[in-house]
CSV table of C-alpha atoms and ligand atoms in Angstrom, one decimal:
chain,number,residue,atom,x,y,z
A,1,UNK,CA,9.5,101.5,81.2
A,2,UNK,CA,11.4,102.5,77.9
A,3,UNK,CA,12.9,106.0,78.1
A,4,UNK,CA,14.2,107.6,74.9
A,5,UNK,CA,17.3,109.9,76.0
A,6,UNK,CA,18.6,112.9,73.6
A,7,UNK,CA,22.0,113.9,74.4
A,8,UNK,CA,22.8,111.1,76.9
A,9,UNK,CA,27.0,111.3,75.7
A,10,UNK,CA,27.1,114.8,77.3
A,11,UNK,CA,27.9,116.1,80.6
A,12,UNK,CA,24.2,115.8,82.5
A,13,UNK,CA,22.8,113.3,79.9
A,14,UNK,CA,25.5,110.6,80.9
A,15,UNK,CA,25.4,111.1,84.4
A,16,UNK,CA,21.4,110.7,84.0
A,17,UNK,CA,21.6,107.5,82.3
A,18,UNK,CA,24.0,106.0,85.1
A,19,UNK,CA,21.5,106.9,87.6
A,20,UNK,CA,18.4,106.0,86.3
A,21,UNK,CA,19.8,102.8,85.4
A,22,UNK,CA,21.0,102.2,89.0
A,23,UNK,CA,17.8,102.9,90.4
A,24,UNK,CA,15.5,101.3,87.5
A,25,UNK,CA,17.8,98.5,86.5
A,26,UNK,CA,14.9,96.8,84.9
A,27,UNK,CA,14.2,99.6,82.8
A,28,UNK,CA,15.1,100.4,79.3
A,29,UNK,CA,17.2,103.4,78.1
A,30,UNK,CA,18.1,104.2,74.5
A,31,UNK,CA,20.6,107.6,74.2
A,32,UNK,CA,20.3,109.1,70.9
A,33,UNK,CA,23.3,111.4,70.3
A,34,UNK,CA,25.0,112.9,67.5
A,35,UNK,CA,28.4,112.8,69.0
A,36,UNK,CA,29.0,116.7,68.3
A,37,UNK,CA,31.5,118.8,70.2
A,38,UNK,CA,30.2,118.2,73.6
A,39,UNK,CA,29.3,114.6,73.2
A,40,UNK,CA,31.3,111.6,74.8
A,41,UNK,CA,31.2,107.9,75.1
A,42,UNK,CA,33.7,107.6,77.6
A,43,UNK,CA,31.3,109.5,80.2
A,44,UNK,CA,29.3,105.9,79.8
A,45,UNK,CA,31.8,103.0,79.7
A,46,UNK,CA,30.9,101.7,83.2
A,47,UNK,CA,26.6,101.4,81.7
A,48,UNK,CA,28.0,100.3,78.1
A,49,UNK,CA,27.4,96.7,79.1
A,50,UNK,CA,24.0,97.4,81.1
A,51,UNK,CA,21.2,95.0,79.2
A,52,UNK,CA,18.8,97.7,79.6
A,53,UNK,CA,21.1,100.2,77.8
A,54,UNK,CA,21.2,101.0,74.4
A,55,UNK,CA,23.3,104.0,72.3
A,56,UNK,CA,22.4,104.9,69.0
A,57,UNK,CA,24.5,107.9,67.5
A,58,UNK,CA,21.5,110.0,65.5
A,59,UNK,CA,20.6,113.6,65.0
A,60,UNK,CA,17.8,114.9,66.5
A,61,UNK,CA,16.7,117.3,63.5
A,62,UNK,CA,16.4,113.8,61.4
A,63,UNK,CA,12.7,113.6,61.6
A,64,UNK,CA,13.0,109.9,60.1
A,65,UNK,CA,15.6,108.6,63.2
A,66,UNK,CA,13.4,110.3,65.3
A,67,UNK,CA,10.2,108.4,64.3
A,68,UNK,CA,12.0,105.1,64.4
A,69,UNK,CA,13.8,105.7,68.1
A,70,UNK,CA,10.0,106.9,69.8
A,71,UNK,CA,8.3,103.9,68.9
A,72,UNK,CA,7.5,101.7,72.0
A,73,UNK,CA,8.7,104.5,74.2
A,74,UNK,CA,6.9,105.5,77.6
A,75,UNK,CA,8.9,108.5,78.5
A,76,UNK,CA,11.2,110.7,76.5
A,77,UNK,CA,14.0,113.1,78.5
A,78,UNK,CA,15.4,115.9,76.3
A,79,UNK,CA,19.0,117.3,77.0
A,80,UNK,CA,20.1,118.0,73.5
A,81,UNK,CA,21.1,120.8,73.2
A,82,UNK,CA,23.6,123.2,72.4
A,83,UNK,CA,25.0,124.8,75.8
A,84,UNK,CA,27.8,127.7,76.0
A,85,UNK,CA,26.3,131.0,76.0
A,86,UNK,CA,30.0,132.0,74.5
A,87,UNK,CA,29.8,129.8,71.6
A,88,UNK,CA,26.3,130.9,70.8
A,89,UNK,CA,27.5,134.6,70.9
A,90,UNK,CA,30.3,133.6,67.9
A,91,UNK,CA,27.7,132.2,65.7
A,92,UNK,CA,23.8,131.8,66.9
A,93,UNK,CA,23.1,129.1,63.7
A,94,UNK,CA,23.7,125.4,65.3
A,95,UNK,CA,21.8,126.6,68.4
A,96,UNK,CA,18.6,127.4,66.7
A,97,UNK,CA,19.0,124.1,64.4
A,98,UNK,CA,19.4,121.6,67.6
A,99,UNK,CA,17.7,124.0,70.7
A,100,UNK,CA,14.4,124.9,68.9
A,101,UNK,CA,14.4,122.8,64.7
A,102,UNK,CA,15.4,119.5,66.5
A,103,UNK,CA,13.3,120.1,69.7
A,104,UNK,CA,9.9,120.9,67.4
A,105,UNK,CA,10.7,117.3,65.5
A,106,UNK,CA,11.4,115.5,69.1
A,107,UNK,CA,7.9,116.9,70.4
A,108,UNK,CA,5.7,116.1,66.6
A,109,UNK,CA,7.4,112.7,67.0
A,110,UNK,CA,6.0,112.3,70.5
A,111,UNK,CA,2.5,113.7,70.1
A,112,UNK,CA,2.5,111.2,66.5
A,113,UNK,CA,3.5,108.6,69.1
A,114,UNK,CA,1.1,109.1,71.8
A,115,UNK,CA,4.4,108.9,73.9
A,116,UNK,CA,3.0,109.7,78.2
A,117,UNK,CA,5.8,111.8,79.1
A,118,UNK,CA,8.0,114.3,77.8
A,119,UNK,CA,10.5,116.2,79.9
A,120,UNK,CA,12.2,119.0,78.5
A,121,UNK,CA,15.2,120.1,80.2
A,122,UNK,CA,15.4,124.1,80.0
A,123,UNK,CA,17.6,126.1,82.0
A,124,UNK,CA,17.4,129.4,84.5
A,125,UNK,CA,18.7,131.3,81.5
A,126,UNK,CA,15.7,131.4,79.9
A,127,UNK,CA,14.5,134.1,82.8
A,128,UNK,CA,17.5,136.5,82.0
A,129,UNK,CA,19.3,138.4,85.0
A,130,UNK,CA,17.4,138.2,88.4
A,131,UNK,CA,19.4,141.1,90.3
A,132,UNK,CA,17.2,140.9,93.6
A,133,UNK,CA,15.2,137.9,95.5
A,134,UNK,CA,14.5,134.7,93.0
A,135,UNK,CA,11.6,134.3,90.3
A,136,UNK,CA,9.3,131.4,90.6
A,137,UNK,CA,7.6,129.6,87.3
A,138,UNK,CA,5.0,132.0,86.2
A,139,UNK,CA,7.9,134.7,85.7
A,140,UNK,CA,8.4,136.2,82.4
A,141,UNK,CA,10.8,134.9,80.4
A,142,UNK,CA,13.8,137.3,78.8
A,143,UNK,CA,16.8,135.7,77.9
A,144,UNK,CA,19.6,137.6,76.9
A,145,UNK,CA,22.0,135.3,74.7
A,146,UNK,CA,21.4,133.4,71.8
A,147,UNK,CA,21.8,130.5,73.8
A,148,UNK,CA,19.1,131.6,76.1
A,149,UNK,CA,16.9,132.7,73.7
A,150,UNK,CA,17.1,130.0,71.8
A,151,UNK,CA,16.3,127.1,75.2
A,152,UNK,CA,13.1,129.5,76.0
A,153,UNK,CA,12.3,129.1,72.1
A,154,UNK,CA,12.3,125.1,72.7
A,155,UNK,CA,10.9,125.7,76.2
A,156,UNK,CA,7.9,127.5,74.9
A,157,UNK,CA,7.5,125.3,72.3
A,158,UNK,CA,6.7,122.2,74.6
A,159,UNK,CA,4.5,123.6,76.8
A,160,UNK,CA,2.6,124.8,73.4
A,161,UNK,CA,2.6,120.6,73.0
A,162,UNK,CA,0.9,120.3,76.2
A,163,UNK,CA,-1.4,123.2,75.6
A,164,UNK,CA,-2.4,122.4,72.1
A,165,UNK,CA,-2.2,118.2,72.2
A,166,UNK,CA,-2.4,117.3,75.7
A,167,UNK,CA,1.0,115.9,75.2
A,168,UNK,CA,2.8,115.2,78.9
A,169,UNK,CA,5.0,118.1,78.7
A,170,UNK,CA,7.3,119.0,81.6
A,171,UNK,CA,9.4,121.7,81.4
A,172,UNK,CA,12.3,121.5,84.1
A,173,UNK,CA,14.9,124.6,84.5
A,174,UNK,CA,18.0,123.9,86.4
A,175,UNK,CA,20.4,126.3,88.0
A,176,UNK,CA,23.8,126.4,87.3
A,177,UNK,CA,25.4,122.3,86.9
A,178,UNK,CA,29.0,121.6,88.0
A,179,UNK,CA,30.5,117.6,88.2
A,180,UNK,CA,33.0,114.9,87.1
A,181,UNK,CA,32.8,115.2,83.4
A,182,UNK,CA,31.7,118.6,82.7
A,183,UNK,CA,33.1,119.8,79.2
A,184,UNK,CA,36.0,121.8,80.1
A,185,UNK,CA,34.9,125.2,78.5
A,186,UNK,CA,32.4,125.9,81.2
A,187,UNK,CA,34.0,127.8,84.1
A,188,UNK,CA,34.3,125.2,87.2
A,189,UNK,CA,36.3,122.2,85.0
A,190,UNK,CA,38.1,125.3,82.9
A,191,UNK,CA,39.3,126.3,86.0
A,192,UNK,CA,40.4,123.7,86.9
A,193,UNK,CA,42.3,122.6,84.1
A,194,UNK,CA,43.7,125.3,83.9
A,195,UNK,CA,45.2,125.7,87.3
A,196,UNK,CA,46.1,121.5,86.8
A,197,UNK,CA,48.4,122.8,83.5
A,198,UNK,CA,49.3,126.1,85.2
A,199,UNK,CA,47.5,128.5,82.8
A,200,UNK,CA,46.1,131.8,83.0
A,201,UNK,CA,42.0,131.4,83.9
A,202,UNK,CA,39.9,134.2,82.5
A,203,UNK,CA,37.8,135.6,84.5
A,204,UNK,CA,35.1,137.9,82.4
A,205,UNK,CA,34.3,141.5,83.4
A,206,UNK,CA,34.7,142.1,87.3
A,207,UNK,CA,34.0,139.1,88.5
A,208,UNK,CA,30.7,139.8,90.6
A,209,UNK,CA,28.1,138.1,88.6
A,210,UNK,CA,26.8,135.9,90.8
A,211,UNK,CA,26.0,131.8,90.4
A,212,UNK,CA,23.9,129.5,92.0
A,213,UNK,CA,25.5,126.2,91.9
A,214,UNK,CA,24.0,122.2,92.5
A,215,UNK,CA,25.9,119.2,92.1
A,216,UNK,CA,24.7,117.4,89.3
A,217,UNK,CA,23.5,114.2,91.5
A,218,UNK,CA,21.0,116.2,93.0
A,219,UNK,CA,19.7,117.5,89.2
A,220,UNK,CA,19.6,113.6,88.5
A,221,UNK,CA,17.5,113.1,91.6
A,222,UNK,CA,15.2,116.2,90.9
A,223,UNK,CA,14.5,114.5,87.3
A,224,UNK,CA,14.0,111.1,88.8
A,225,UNK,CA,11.0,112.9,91.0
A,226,UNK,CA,9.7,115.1,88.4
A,227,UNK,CA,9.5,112.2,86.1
A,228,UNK,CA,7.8,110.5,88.6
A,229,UNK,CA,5.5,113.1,90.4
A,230,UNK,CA,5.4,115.9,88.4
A,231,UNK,CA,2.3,116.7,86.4
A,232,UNK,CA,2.0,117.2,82.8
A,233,UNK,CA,2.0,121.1,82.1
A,234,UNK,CA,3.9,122.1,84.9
A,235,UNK,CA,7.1,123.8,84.9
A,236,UNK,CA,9.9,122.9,88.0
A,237,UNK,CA,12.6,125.1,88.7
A,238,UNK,CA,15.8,123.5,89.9
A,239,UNK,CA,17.5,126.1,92.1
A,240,UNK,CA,20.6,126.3,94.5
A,241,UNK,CA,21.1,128.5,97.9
A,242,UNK,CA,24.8,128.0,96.9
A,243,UNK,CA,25.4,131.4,95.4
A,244,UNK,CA,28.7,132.6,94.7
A,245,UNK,CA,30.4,135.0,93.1
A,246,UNK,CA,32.6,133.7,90.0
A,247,UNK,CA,35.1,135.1,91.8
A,248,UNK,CA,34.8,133.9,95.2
A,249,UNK,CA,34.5,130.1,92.9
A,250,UNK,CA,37.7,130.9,91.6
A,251,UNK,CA,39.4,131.8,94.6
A,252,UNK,CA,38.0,128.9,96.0
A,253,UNK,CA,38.7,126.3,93.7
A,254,UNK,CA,42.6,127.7,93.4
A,255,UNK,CA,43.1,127.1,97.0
A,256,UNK,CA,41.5,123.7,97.2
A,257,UNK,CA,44.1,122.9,94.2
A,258,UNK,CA,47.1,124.6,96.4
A,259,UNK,CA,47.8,127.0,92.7
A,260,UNK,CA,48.1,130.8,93.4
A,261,UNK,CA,45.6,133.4,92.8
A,262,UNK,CA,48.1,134.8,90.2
A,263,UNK,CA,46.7,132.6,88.0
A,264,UNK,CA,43.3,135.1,87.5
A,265,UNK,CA,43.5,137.2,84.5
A,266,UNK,CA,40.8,139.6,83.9
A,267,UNK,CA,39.5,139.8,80.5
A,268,UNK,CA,37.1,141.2,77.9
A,269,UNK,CA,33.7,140.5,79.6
A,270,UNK,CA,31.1,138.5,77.9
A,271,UNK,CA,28.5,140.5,75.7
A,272,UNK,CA,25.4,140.9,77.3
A,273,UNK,CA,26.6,139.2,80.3
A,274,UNK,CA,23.9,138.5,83.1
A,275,UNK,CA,25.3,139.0,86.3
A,276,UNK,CA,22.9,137.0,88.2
A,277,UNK,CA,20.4,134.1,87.9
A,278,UNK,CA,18.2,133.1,90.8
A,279,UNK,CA,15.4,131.3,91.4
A,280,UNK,CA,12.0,130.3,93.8
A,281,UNK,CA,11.7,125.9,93.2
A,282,UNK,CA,9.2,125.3,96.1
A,283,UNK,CA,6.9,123.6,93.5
A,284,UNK,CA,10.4,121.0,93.3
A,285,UNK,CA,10.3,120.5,97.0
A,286,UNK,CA,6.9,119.8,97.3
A,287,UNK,CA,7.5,117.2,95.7
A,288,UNK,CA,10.0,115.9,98.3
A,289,UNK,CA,13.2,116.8,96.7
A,290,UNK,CA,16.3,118.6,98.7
A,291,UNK,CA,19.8,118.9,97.1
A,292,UNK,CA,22.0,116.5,99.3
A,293,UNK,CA,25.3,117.8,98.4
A,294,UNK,CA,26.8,121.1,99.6
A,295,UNK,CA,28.9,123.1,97.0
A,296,UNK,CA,32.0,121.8,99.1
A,297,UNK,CA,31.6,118.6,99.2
A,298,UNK,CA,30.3,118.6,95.6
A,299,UNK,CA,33.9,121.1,94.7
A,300,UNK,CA,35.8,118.4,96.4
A,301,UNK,CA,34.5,115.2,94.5
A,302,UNK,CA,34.8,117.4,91.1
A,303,UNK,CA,38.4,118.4,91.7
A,304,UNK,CA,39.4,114.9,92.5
A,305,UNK,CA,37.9,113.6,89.5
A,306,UNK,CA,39.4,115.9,87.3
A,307,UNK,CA,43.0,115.6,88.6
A,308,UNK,CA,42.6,111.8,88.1
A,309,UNK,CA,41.3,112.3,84.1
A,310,UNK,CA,43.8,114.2,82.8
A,311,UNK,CA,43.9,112.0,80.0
A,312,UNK,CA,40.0,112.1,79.4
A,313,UNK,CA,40.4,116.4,79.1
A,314,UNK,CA,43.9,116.6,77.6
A,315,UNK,CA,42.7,116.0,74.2
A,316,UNK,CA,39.4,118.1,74.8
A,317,UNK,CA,41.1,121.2,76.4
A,318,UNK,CA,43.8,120.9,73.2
A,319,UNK,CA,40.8,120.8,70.7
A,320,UNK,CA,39.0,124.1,72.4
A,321,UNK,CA,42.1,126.0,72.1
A,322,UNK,CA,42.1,125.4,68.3
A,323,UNK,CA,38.7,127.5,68.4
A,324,UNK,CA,38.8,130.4,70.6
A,325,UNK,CA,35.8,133.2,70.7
A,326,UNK,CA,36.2,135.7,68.5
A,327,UNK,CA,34.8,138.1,70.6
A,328,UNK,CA,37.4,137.8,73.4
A,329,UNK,CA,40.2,138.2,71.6
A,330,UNK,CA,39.2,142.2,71.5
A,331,UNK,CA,41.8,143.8,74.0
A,332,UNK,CA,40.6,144.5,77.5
A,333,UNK,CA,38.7,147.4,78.0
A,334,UNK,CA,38.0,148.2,73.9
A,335,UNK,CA,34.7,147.0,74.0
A,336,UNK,CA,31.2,149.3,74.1
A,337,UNK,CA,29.3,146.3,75.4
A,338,UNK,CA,27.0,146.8,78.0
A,339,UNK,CA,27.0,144.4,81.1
A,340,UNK,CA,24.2,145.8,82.8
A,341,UNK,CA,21.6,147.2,80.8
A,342,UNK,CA,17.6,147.4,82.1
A,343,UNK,CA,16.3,144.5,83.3
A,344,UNK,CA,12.5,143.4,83.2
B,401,TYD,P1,29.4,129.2,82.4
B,401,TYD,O1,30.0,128.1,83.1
B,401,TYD,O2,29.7,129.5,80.9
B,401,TYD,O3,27.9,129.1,82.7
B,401,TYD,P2,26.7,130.2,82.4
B,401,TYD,O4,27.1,131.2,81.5
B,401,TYD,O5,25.7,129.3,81.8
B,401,TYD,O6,26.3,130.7,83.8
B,401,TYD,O7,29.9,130.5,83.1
B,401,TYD,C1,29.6,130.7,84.5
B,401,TYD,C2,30.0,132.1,84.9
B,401,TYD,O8,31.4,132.2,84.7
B,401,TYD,C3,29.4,133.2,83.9
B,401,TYD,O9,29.1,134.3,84.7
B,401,TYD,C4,30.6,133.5,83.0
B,401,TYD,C5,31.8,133.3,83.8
B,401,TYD,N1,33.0,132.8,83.1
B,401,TYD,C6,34.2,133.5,83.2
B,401,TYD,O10,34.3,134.5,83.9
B,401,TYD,N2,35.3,133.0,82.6
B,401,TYD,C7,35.2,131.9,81.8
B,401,TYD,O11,36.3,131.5,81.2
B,401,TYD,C8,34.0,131.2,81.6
B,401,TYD,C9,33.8,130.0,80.8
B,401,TYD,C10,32.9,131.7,82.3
């Protein structure tokens, strides 16, 4: 089988690759990556010399790359994307160019193509704030950000591919991802960089928004069945029971690193901020799949890793704080944001 990957340098991408070439070793795997911000071959130096692997740096919007990298491909796995909801609050643009522009020319390439499978890795945001019980597939979407707006824009766009073209479309929507190599301006590796160099961690708002978080082997192994099982049309939902508050993840994280809770600093919170995500994935587990690693066991590999990269995050951490969001550096308290408006 020849899989096409999109964004296979970033966090989740990389650590795809490395397990679908472990357990398809025969297989072929070609990441197409533009090497932006987020994206790093160092997450892939231990599969560089796989035979099956191939990387080929490439923007998705490029229709023409695009047309040359589908052909002879059986599956396609989309994680391209553009990520932090804080980013995407500072300036909307590149998220609409890669999350919807280069998702439409991924899926016209694959319909031109005939290509059997596409999967099209979404994300919970796309349902907006859950406050009560969990929402299954056939839930209305209403995301909030621009990021989130902007994955259900893609997301709806594929399943109009399957709809309109018969193209295999699967739309997958994890919960909240945390791992070794998780770019560190997304709270669990800020954290804990943070607490490594000693520095203040901001926590937004109160606190209580609540996150449900899976290790990123068990996404990996959710993908491996959907690819596998799942049936063109369908939507999966990737949840967690592992609900916490950011908080209670902070607190946590700051004792398993033996740093003092002094280290929180409440700040500005995040515009439009959704205080919780949650979600129903019985559809995932009839398929077979169970998330095998608890949040602490998954908390304890992460923090390991990351006290033994410094030098991987150094540079990265250094090159953040050259760009911080405008929107935080408002004083505490100033802002006439709403946290927690109406929700559908
Ligand atoms: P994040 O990792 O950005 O993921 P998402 O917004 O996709 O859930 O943030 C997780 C939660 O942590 C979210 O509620 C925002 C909060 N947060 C902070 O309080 N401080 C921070 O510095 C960051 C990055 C996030």
């Amino acid at each position: 089988m020849k899989l096409l990957v999109t964004g296979g340098a970033g966090f989740i991408g990389s650590h795809f690759i490395r397990f679908w070439l472990r357990r398809h070793p025969s297989d072929e795997v070609v990441n197409v990556d533009q090497l932006g911000y987020a994206g790093s071959l160092e997450r892939l130096t231990d599969v560089e010399s796989h035979s099956g692997y191939r990387f080929v740096r490439g923007d998705i919007c490029d229709s023409d790359a695009v047309h040359t990298l589908m052909q002879g491909v059986d599956g396609v796995i989309h994680f391209a994307a553009q990520t932090h909801v804080d980013r995407s609050i500072t300036d909307a643009s590149p998220f609409l160019r890669t999350n919807v522009e280069g998702t439409g020319v991924l899926l016209r390439q694959a319909h031109a193509q005939a290509v059997r499978r596409f999967i099209h890795v979404s994300t919970d945001e796309v349902y907006g704030p859950v406050l009560d019980g969990a929402v299954d597939e056939r839930a209305a979407l209403s995301p909030r950000s621009p990021y989130a707006a902007s994955k259900a824009a893609g997301d709806m766009l594929a399943q109009s591919f399957f709809h309109t073209y018969g193209l295999g479309v699967i739309v997958v929507r994890p919960t909240n991802i945390f791992g070794p190599g998780q770019l560190p301006e997304k709270l669990i590796p800020l954290c804990l960089t943070h607490a490594y160099e000693g520095r203040p961690i901001p926590i937004y708002g109160d606190g209580l928004q609540r996150r449900a978080w899976l290790f990123v082997d068990d996404l990996c192994d959710a993908l491996e069945r959907i690819m596998e099982q799942g049936s063109a049309g369908s939507i999966y939902n990737v949840a967690s029971p592992q609900e916490r508050t950011n908080l209670e993840t902070v607190r946590r994280i700051l004792q398993l690193v033996d740093r003092s809770t002094d280290l929180i600093q409440f700040v500005m919170d995040r515009p439009g901020h959704d205080r919780r995500y949650a979600m129903d994935d019985r559809a995932l587990c009839l398929l077979g799949w169970q998330a095998k690693t608890s949040f602490e066991e998954g908390l304890s590999s992460t923090v390991k890793w990351y006290w033994q990269h410094a030098e991987w995050w150094r540079p990265i951490v250094q090159a953040l704080r050259e760009n911080p969001y405008h929107w935080l550096n408002r004083p505490f308290g100033s802002g006439s944001v709403q946290t927690s408006g109406a929700v559908v």
